[in-house]
Short mmCIF file of C-alpha atoms and ligand atoms in Angstrom, two decimals:
data_model
loop_
_atom_site.label_atom_id
_atom_site.label_comp_id
_atom_site.label_asym_id
_atom_site.label_seq_id
_atom_site.Cartn_x
_atom_site.Cartn_y
_atom_site.Cartn_z
CA MET A 1 61.90 -120.21 13.67
CA ASP A 2 58.94 -118.25 12.29
CA MET A 3 59.38 -114.65 11.42
CA VAL A 4 56.86 -112.37 9.83
CA ALA A 5 58.81 -109.26 8.94
CA LYS A 6 62.40 -108.25 8.52
CA VAL A 7 63.46 -104.64 8.27
CA HIS A 8 66.77 -103.17 7.19
CA VAL A 9 67.77 -99.73 8.36
CA SER A 10 69.72 -98.34 5.47
CA THR A 11 71.98 -95.36 5.10
CA LEU A 12 69.13 -93.26 3.84
CA ASP A 13 69.42 -89.61 4.61
CA CYS A 14 67.23 -89.99 7.67
CA HIS A 15 69.37 -87.79 9.89
CA ARG A 16 67.71 -84.86 8.18
CA LEU A 17 64.52 -85.93 9.93
CA LEU A 18 66.13 -85.53 13.34
CA PRO A 19 64.55 -82.88 15.44
CA THR A 20 66.80 -80.24 16.89
CA GLY A 21 66.79 -81.88 20.34
CA ASN A 22 68.62 -85.09 21.21
CA VAL A 23 65.62 -87.37 21.20
CA PHE A 24 65.00 -89.28 18.00
CA ARG A 25 61.35 -90.16 17.55
CA PRO A 26 61.18 -91.43 14.01
CA LEU A 27 57.68 -90.63 12.75
CA ILE A 28 56.07 -92.42 15.62
CA GLY A 29 53.21 -90.08 16.49
CA ARG A 30 51.15 -91.69 19.25
CA ARG A 31 53.63 -94.55 19.58
CA ARG A 32 53.19 -95.66 16.01
CA VAL A 33 56.29 -97.07 14.35
CA VAL A 34 57.03 -97.02 10.64
CA VAL A 35 57.27 -100.80 10.79
CA GLN A 36 53.88 -102.25 9.94
CA PRO A 37 52.37 -104.21 12.77
CA CYS A 38 52.14 -107.94 12.33
CA ARG A 39 48.51 -108.81 12.55
CA SER A 40 48.82 -112.55 12.59
CA PHE A 41 50.60 -113.01 15.88
CA LYS A 42 48.69 -114.46 18.77
CA SER A 43 50.45 -114.98 22.08
CA GLU A 44 50.17 -118.41 23.67
CA ASP A 45 50.08 -117.10 27.21
CA VAL A 46 47.29 -114.62 26.66
CA GLY A 47 43.70 -115.74 26.51
CA PRO A 48 41.62 -115.24 23.38
CA ALA A 49 39.59 -112.58 25.18
CA GLU A 50 42.58 -110.27 24.78
CA TYR A 51 42.13 -110.35 21.07
CA VAL A 52 38.48 -110.83 20.47
CA LYS A 53 37.44 -107.22 20.64
CA VAL A 54 34.01 -107.66 19.13
CA ASN A 55 31.46 -105.58 21.02
CA LYS A 56 34.26 -104.24 23.18
CA PHE A 57 32.61 -100.93 23.82
CA VAL A 58 29.15 -102.24 24.40
CA GLY A 59 30.60 -104.78 26.84
CA ALA A 60 32.68 -102.17 28.62
CA ILE A 61 29.78 -99.75 28.99
CA ARG A 62 27.56 -102.51 30.24
CA SER A 63 30.14 -103.66 32.76
CA ALA A 64 30.77 -100.11 33.96
CA VAL A 65 27.07 -99.47 34.47
CA TRP A 66 26.75 -102.84 36.15
CA SER A 67 29.67 -102.00 38.47
CA CYS A 68 28.00 -98.73 39.46
CA SER A 69 24.86 -100.51 40.44
CA LYS A 70 26.58 -103.06 42.68
CA PRO A 71 26.00 -102.13 46.34
CA SER A 72 29.58 -103.02 47.30
CA LEU A 73 30.88 -100.40 44.91
CA ARG A 74 28.80 -97.55 46.15
CA THR A 75 31.63 -95.95 48.04
CA GLU A 76 32.72 -92.62 46.68
CA ASN A 77 36.07 -93.81 45.29
CA LYS A 78 34.76 -96.87 43.52
CA LEU A 79 31.92 -94.92 42.02
CA ARG A 80 34.34 -92.31 40.72
CA GLU A 81 36.56 -95.02 39.24
CA ALA A 82 33.60 -96.57 37.49
CA MET A 83 32.53 -93.18 36.16
CA GLU A 84 36.05 -92.50 34.91
CA MET A 85 36.07 -95.84 33.12
CA LEU A 86 32.68 -95.14 31.59
CA GLU A 87 33.87 -91.71 30.51
CA GLU A 88 37.02 -93.19 28.94
CA ARG A 89 35.00 -95.77 27.00
CA LEU A 90 32.41 -93.28 25.82
CA PHE A 91 35.13 -90.91 24.74
CA SER A 92 36.88 -93.56 22.62
CA LEU A 93 33.55 -94.68 21.19
CA ALA A 94 32.79 -91.08 20.20
CA LEU A 95 36.26 -90.79 18.72
CA TYR A 96 35.81 -93.86 16.54
CA VAL A 97 32.36 -92.81 15.38
CA GLY A 98 33.62 -89.29 14.68
CA ARG A 99 36.57 -90.55 12.67
CA TYR A 100 34.34 -92.86 10.73
CA ILE A 101 31.82 -90.17 9.88
CA ILE A 102 34.49 -87.63 8.94
CA THR A 103 36.25 -90.09 6.64
CA MET A 104 33.01 -91.17 5.03
CA MET A 105 31.65 -87.68 4.51
CA SER A 106 34.90 -86.13 3.33
CA THR A 107 35.33 -88.81 0.68
CA GLY A 108 31.80 -88.11 -0.55
CA VAL A 109 32.40 -84.35 -0.56
CA VAL A 110 35.66 -84.72 -2.49
CA MET A 111 33.97 -86.81 -5.15
CA PHE A 112 30.97 -84.46 -5.31
CA VAL A 113 33.19 -81.39 -5.75
CA GLY A 114 35.25 -83.28 -8.33
CA PHE A 115 32.18 -83.99 -10.46
CA GLN A 116 30.90 -80.43 -10.08
CA LEU A 117 34.23 -79.00 -11.16
CA SER A 118 34.39 -81.30 -14.12
CA GLY A 119 31.27 -79.63 -15.52
CA GLY A 120 28.40 -81.10 -13.56
CA ASP A 121 25.00 -79.86 -14.78
CA SER A 122 21.44 -81.15 -14.58
CA GLN A 123 22.27 -84.09 -16.83
CA MET A 124 25.04 -85.03 -14.48
CA ASN A 125 22.71 -85.33 -11.48
CA GLU A 126 22.49 -89.08 -11.66
CA LEU A 127 26.22 -89.34 -11.92
CA ILE A 128 26.62 -87.09 -8.90
CA TRP A 129 24.37 -89.31 -6.83
CA TYR A 130 26.41 -92.31 -7.90
CA SER A 131 29.54 -90.43 -6.90
CA TRP A 132 28.04 -89.80 -3.46
CA LEU A 133 27.25 -93.47 -3.18
CA GLY A 134 30.78 -94.36 -4.26
CA GLY A 135 32.17 -91.91 -1.72
CA ILE A 136 30.09 -93.41 1.03
CA ILE A 137 31.21 -96.94 0.14
CA ILE A 138 34.87 -96.00 -0.08
CA GLY A 139 34.60 -93.90 3.08
CA THR A 140 32.97 -96.80 4.88
CA MET A 141 35.84 -99.06 3.88
CA ILE A 142 38.51 -96.57 4.96
CA GLY A 143 36.63 -95.71 8.15
CA SER A 144 36.20 -99.37 9.12
CA ASN A 145 39.86 -99.93 8.44
CA LEU A 146 40.79 -97.10 10.82
CA VAL A 147 38.49 -98.44 13.48
CA LEU A 148 39.75 -102.01 13.07
CA ASP A 149 43.32 -100.77 13.17
CA GLU A 150 42.75 -99.30 16.62
CA VAL A 151 40.38 -101.86 18.05
CA ALA A 152 41.72 -105.13 16.70
CA ARG A 153 45.44 -104.46 16.96
CA ALA A 154 47.10 -107.86 17.27
CA GLY A 155 48.69 -108.22 20.64
CA PRO A 156 52.30 -108.22 21.67
CA ARG A 157 54.74 -108.66 18.83
CA ASN A 158 58.15 -110.20 19.35
CA VAL A 159 60.70 -107.79 17.99
CA LEU A 160 64.45 -108.19 17.62
CA ILE A 161 66.53 -105.09 16.88
CA THR A 162 70.25 -105.37 16.16
CA GLY A 163 72.48 -102.52 17.34
CA SER A 164 69.89 -101.40 19.86
CA THR A 165 72.04 -100.18 22.74
CA ARG A 166 72.08 -96.61 21.53
CA GLY A 167 70.83 -94.23 18.84
CA LEU A 168 68.04 -95.20 16.52
CA GLY A 169 68.07 -98.87 17.59
CA LYS A 170 67.49 -98.03 21.24
CA ALA A 171 64.79 -95.48 20.34
CA LEU A 172 63.00 -98.13 18.29
CA ALA A 173 63.34 -100.68 21.09
CA ARG A 174 61.79 -98.22 23.54
CA GLU A 175 58.90 -97.41 21.22
CA PHE A 176 58.09 -101.06 20.59
CA LEU A 177 58.34 -101.82 24.31
CA LEU A 178 56.09 -98.93 25.29
CA SER A 179 53.61 -100.10 22.65
CA GLY A 180 53.32 -103.34 24.61
CA ASP A 181 55.66 -105.47 22.50
CA ARG A 182 58.38 -107.90 23.61
CA VAL A 183 61.79 -106.77 22.54
CA THR A 184 65.23 -108.35 22.19
CA VAL A 185 68.06 -105.81 22.32
CA THR A 186 71.61 -106.53 21.24
CA SER A 187 75.00 -105.10 20.36
CA ARG A 188 78.62 -106.23 20.59
CA SER A 189 79.00 -105.17 24.21
CA HIS A 190 77.61 -107.26 27.09
CA VAL A 191 77.82 -104.23 29.35
CA SER A 192 75.80 -101.96 27.04
CA VAL A 193 73.20 -104.68 26.57
CA GLY A 194 72.82 -105.03 30.35
CA LEU A 195 72.58 -101.26 30.84
CA THR A 196 70.08 -100.90 28.02
CA ILE A 197 67.86 -103.61 29.48
CA GLU A 198 67.95 -101.85 32.86
CA GLU A 199 67.11 -98.50 31.28
CA LEU A 200 64.25 -99.86 29.19
CA GLU A 201 62.85 -101.81 32.13
CA GLU A 202 62.84 -98.58 34.11
CA ASN A 203 61.02 -96.84 31.22
CA LEU A 204 58.47 -99.63 31.18
CA LYS A 205 57.98 -99.44 34.94
CA GLN A 206 57.35 -95.70 34.73
CA ALA A 207 54.94 -96.16 31.84
CA LEU A 208 53.09 -98.87 33.77
CA ASN A 209 52.82 -96.64 36.84
CA ALA A 210 51.41 -93.81 34.76
CA ALA A 211 49.05 -95.96 32.69
CA THR A 212 45.46 -96.80 33.54
CA GLY A 213 42.75 -98.96 32.01
CA SER A 214 43.39 -100.32 28.54
CA ALA A 215 46.81 -98.65 28.28
CA ARG A 216 47.95 -100.56 31.36
CA LYS A 217 46.53 -103.80 30.01
CA LYS A 218 48.44 -103.25 26.75
CA LEU A 219 51.73 -102.88 28.63
CA ALA A 220 51.18 -105.91 30.83
CA HIS A 221 52.91 -108.31 28.41
CA ALA A 222 55.75 -106.02 27.39
CA LYS A 223 59.19 -107.33 28.19
CA VAL A 224 62.79 -106.67 27.22
CA VAL A 225 65.58 -109.25 27.00
CA GLY A 226 69.02 -109.10 25.42
CA ILE A 227 72.29 -110.73 24.55
CA ALA A 228 75.59 -109.53 23.07
CA CYS A 229 76.08 -110.26 19.36
CA ASP A 230 78.46 -109.10 16.66
CA VAL A 231 76.41 -109.16 13.48
CA SER A 232 79.54 -109.79 11.43
CA ASP A 233 80.00 -113.15 13.16
CA PRO A 234 77.69 -115.90 11.82
CA VAL A 235 78.00 -117.95 15.02
CA ASP A 236 76.96 -114.96 17.10
CA VAL A 237 74.00 -114.25 14.82
CA LYS A 238 72.80 -117.86 15.15
CA LYS A 239 73.11 -117.59 18.92
CA LEU A 240 71.12 -114.37 18.84
CA GLY A 241 68.26 -115.94 16.85
CA LYS A 242 68.17 -118.96 19.16
CA PHE A 243 68.24 -116.75 22.25
CA ALA A 244 65.30 -114.66 21.03
CA ALA A 245 63.33 -117.74 20.01
CA ASP A 246 63.97 -119.40 23.39
CA GLU A 247 63.05 -116.26 25.32
CA LEU A 248 60.05 -115.10 23.32
CA GLY A 249 58.79 -118.16 21.44
CA TYR A 250 59.46 -116.78 17.99
CA ILE A 251 60.25 -113.53 16.22
CA ASP A 252 57.69 -111.42 14.38
CA ILE A 253 59.89 -108.53 13.36
CA TRP A 254 63.67 -108.52 12.92
CA VAL A 255 65.17 -105.07 12.46
CA ASN A 256 68.67 -105.01 10.93
CA ASN A 257 69.70 -101.70 12.44
CA ALA A 258 73.31 -102.35 13.52
CA GLY A 259 75.61 -100.13 11.56
CA THR A 260 78.19 -97.46 11.79
CA ASN A 261 79.03 -94.34 9.86
CA LYS A 262 82.48 -93.82 11.42
CA GLY A 263 81.53 -90.25 12.22
CA PHE A 264 80.15 -87.46 10.05
CA ARG A 265 83.14 -86.06 8.14
CA PRO A 266 84.34 -85.63 4.56
CA LEU A 267 84.68 -88.90 2.67
CA LEU A 268 88.31 -88.09 1.87
CA GLU A 269 89.12 -88.37 5.56
CA PHE A 270 87.93 -91.97 5.68
CA THR A 271 90.55 -94.70 5.63
CA ASN A 272 90.10 -97.77 3.44
CA ASN A 273 89.32 -99.79 6.56
CA ASP A 274 86.62 -97.30 7.60
CA ILE A 275 84.92 -97.52 4.21
CA GLN A 276 85.20 -101.29 4.18
CA GLU A 277 83.73 -101.57 7.67
CA VAL A 278 80.79 -99.26 6.91
CA CYS A 279 79.97 -101.03 3.64
CA MET A 280 80.38 -104.55 5.00
CA LEU A 281 78.18 -103.84 8.00
CA LEU A 282 75.42 -102.18 6.02
CA THR A 283 75.37 -104.48 3.02
CA ILE A 284 77.11 -107.84 3.40
CA PHE A 285 76.47 -108.66 7.05
CA ILE A 286 72.73 -108.05 6.93
CA TYR A 287 72.57 -111.25 4.86
CA LEU A 288 73.88 -113.16 7.89
CA CYS A 289 70.94 -111.94 9.96
N1 NAP B 301 72.13 -91.51 12.65
C1 NAP B 301 71.94 -91.16 11.40
O1 NAP B 301 71.88 -90.00 11.03
C2 NAP B 301 71.78 -92.23 10.33
C3 NAP B 301 71.56 -91.86 9.01
C4 NAP B 301 71.38 -92.83 8.05
C5 NAP B 301 71.40 -94.17 8.40
N2 NAP B 301 71.63 -94.50 9.69
C6 NAP B 301 71.70 -95.94 9.98
O2 NAP B 301 70.87 -96.23 11.09
C7 NAP B 301 71.49 -97.23 11.89
C8 NAP B 301 71.62 -96.74 13.31
O3 NAP B 301 72.30 -95.52 13.32
P1 NAP B 301 72.66 -94.80 14.69
O4 NAP B 301 73.11 -93.43 14.36
O5 NAP B 301 71.56 -94.99 15.66
O6 NAP B 301 73.96 -95.64 15.12
P2 NAP B 301 74.74 -95.65 16.51
O7 NAP B 301 74.19 -94.66 17.47
O8 NAP B 301 76.19 -95.61 16.18
O9 NAP B 301 74.38 -97.10 17.08
C9 NAP B 301 74.80 -98.24 16.39
C10 NAP B 301 74.42 -99.46 17.19
O10 NAP B 301 74.88 -100.59 16.47
C11 NAP B 301 75.75 -101.35 17.30
N3 NAP B 301 76.74 -101.99 16.46
C12 NAP B 301 77.71 -101.41 15.73
N4 NAP B 301 78.42 -102.33 15.08
C13 NAP B 301 77.88 -103.53 15.40
C14 NAP B 301 78.18 -104.87 15.06
N5 NAP B 301 79.20 -105.18 14.25
N6 NAP B 301 77.42 -105.86 15.59
C15 NAP B 301 76.41 -105.57 16.41
N7 NAP B 301 76.07 -104.33 16.79
C16 NAP B 301 76.81 -103.32 16.28
C17 NAP B 301 76.30 -100.37 18.31
O11 NAP B 301 76.67 -100.98 19.53
P3 NAP B 301 78.18 -101.52 19.82
O12 NAP B 301 79.11 -100.51 19.25
O13 NAP B 301 78.24 -101.64 21.32
O14 NAP B 301 78.25 -102.83 19.13
C18 NAP B 301 75.08 -99.49 18.55
O15 NAP B 301 74.20 -100.09 19.47
C19 NAP B 301 72.83 -97.56 11.25
O16 NAP B 301 72.68 -98.70 10.45
C20 NAP B 301 73.10 -96.33 10.41
O17 NAP B 301 73.91 -96.64 9.30
C21 NAP B 301 71.81 -93.60 10.66
#
């Protein structure tokens, strides 16, 4: 079974990052997850056109204009839809160009100011121009990276998250799913796994209903499956891996999230068994996964 990334959720002091409400959205502004996306995955059941985004905007604008000019589409609704699509494309194009220019220019400005502050005078002029050039080159690289990150995002990743029927694990599963990925959820309880799948499928349905255009296309391949597994049981873990591979083809990202803290209370109140269970789950058993 191929796997590109494995992530362990450790007992870092991440609860301090929790917002005051009940919803845990771990640094995932605009559905971005701290886990780096796997860029090598290509789905077998999706055509190459999904991924080849070269000239995406030009193509989209052309097709929107072409749609407008078709006589069959000259009804009010269709025309409005086409205009909305054109507007959406032009807006994202402007956004990319804007980002690119801002990154490029700000890098140049930072370098320019840096040289001025470090005693730039007439003899430094040449150096300043070189610094501008350097800024532009670096800015171009960073800007292109940002653009590529958005435009050429590799399509649905297969993600397995242990302990994903509540808490952080479930939040991660939801974020991956609503980013268009295919997710395997699991925990020791069959019932919780079933309920979690139902809940996440409902979330996906709602997101699909609300989405339009490219956002809808992105969600089209999202899917959630699950099976019960106790991560302290090697046989169960093997079953889990096989299940995910059978269901999704293979796994890109495996998140070792299952864990327990036995409740937030003073350490002295913990029994030996509590301590053993917490430590075994968070250290020893992740090696089984
Ligand atoms: N919440 C925090 O403030 C915090 C802080 C630091 C680190 N963490 C770490 O982040 C992870 C998630 O924390 P959380 O607060 O979201 O935990 P949680 O709400 O208690 O959820 C734990 C999940 O793991 C599952 N699980 C527990 N033992 C398992 C086992 N032996 N095999 C398989 N699944 C098991 C649970 O389901 P079942 O009980 O149904 O099996 C549940 O789905 C843990 O590793 C925790 O140590 C959390």
